[in-house]
Amino acid sequence: MTMVNNTAAIQPVAVTDQRASQLLRIEWADGVVSELPHGLLRRKCKCAECVAAQRAGQPVAQGSAITGIEIVGEHALNFKFADGHERGIFPWAYLRELGVAS
Ligand SMILES: [Zn+2]
């Protein structure tokens, strides 16, 4: 995976999707490891559609397994979820934030 020098602290060195336990494991360049449940990532999606739904108080799909992961440029991941949602872009910095908070 390509590294970006100016944000070295929040660059991943390894991303492992543990489908059996529905955990996305990210090892960061500074040695921190984040284990992010798929369902958390689905609920925390920040795409326009999900943000609007959250603001309107609509329930966001729960417990959605990740079925596909794509790297977007050098700064983000795009997840596909079992409920058909596939527009969520998760920048590394946001994933790192979620990992620390959970
Ligand atoms: Zn979304």
Short mmCIF file of C-alpha atoms and ligand atoms in Angstrom, two decimals:
data_model
loop_
_atom_site.label_atom_id
_atom_site.label_comp_id
_atom_site.label_asym_id
_atom_site.label_seq_id
_atom_site.Cartn_x
_atom_site.Cartn_y
_atom_site.Cartn_z
CA MET A 1 0.00 0.00 0.00
CA THR A 2 1.31 3.44 -0.91
CA MET A 3 2.28 5.70 1.95
CA VAL A 4 1.72 9.44 2.10
CA ASN A 5 4.46 11.21 3.99
CA ASN A 6 2.69 14.28 5.30
CA THR A 7 0.09 12.30 7.24
CA ALA A 8 2.28 9.39 8.27
CA ALA A 9 0.66 9.03 11.68
CA ILE A 10 -2.70 8.06 10.25
CA GLN A 11 -1.50 5.88 7.40
CA PRO A 12 -2.37 2.21 7.53
CA VAL A 13 0.28 -0.44 7.10
CA ALA A 14 -2.17 -3.34 6.93
CA VAL A 15 -5.92 -3.74 6.49
CA THR A 16 -7.48 -7.10 7.22
CA ASP A 17 -11.14 -7.89 6.79
CA GLN A 18 -12.07 -10.58 9.29
CA ARG A 19 -15.35 -11.64 7.72
CA ALA A 20 -16.09 -14.46 10.13
CA SER A 21 -16.11 -12.08 13.09
CA GLN A 22 -17.23 -9.06 11.02
CA LEU A 23 -14.30 -6.97 12.12
CA LEU A 24 -12.13 -4.73 10.00
CA ARG A 25 -8.65 -4.68 11.49
CA ILE A 26 -6.33 -1.80 10.63
CA GLU A 27 -2.73 -1.57 11.72
CA TRP A 28 -1.46 1.99 11.62
CA ALA A 29 2.03 3.28 10.94
CA ASP A 30 2.42 4.38 14.57
CA GLY A 31 1.70 0.88 15.87
CA VAL A 32 -1.91 1.42 16.95
CA VAL A 33 -4.37 -1.29 15.91
CA SER A 34 -8.05 -0.52 15.28
CA GLU A 35 -10.69 -3.24 15.20
CA LEU A 36 -13.86 -1.84 13.67
CA PRO A 37 -17.08 -3.87 13.67
CA HIS A 38 -18.75 -3.90 10.26
CA GLY A 39 -22.03 -2.76 11.81
CA LEU A 40 -20.35 0.28 13.37
CA LEU A 41 -18.94 1.29 9.99
CA ARG A 42 -22.38 0.95 8.41
CA ARG A 43 -23.98 3.14 11.09
CA LYS A 44 -21.20 5.71 10.90
CA CYS A 45 -21.32 6.14 7.12
CA LYS A 46 -20.99 9.82 6.29
CA CYS A 47 -22.29 9.86 2.74
CA ALA A 48 -24.95 12.47 1.94
CA GLU A 49 -27.70 9.87 1.99
CA CYS A 50 -26.81 8.47 5.42
CA VAL A 51 -26.14 11.88 6.98
CA ALA A 52 -29.56 13.06 5.80
CA ALA A 53 -31.19 9.94 7.23
CA GLN A 54 -29.39 10.41 10.55
CA ARG A 55 -30.45 14.06 10.75
CA ALA A 56 -34.04 13.07 10.04
CA GLY A 57 -33.87 10.53 12.84
CA GLN A 58 -34.37 7.60 10.52
CA PRO A 59 -32.81 4.37 11.65
CA VAL A 60 -29.73 3.38 9.73
CA ALA A 61 -29.39 -0.27 8.84
CA GLN A 62 -27.93 -2.26 11.71
CA GLY A 63 -25.39 -5.01 11.65
CA SER A 64 -24.61 -4.83 7.97
CA ALA A 65 -21.71 -7.01 7.00
CA ILE A 66 -19.09 -5.65 4.63
CA THR A 67 -19.12 -7.56 1.37
CA GLY A 68 -16.52 -5.59 -0.56
CA ILE A 69 -13.71 -3.10 0.02
CA GLU A 70 -12.07 -0.79 -2.49
CA ILE A 71 -9.22 1.63 -1.99
CA VAL A 72 -10.13 5.15 -3.09
CA GLY A 73 -7.02 7.02 -4.14
CA GLU A 74 -4.50 7.00 -1.33
CA HIS A 75 -6.64 8.40 1.40
CA ALA A 76 -9.81 6.38 1.84
CA LEU A 77 -11.68 3.09 1.66
CA ASN A 78 -15.06 2.50 0.07
CA PHE A 79 -17.11 -0.30 1.61
CA LYS A 80 -19.93 -2.29 0.09
CA PHE A 81 -22.41 -3.52 2.67
CA ALA A 82 -24.75 -6.49 2.70
CA ASP A 83 -27.79 -4.20 2.64
CA GLY A 84 -26.75 -2.96 -0.81
CA HIS A 85 -25.25 0.32 0.34
CA GLU A 86 -21.95 1.02 -1.40
CA ARG A 87 -21.42 4.76 -1.49
CA GLY A 88 -19.71 5.30 1.83
CA ILE A 89 -16.24 6.74 1.56
CA PHE A 90 -14.21 6.40 4.74
CA PRO A 91 -11.00 8.46 4.82
CA TRP A 92 -8.17 6.97 6.85
CA ALA A 93 -8.43 9.82 9.36
CA TYR A 94 -12.11 9.01 9.95
CA LEU A 95 -11.42 5.30 10.33
CA ARG A 96 -8.72 6.13 12.81
CA GLU A 97 -11.13 8.35 14.74
CA LEU A 98 -13.74 5.56 14.85
CA GLY A 99 -11.15 3.05 15.99
CA VAL A 100 -10.06 5.19 18.89
CA ALA A 101 -13.61 5.95 19.93
CA SER A 102 -14.85 2.35 19.94
ZN ZN B 1 -23.97 6.06 3.43
#
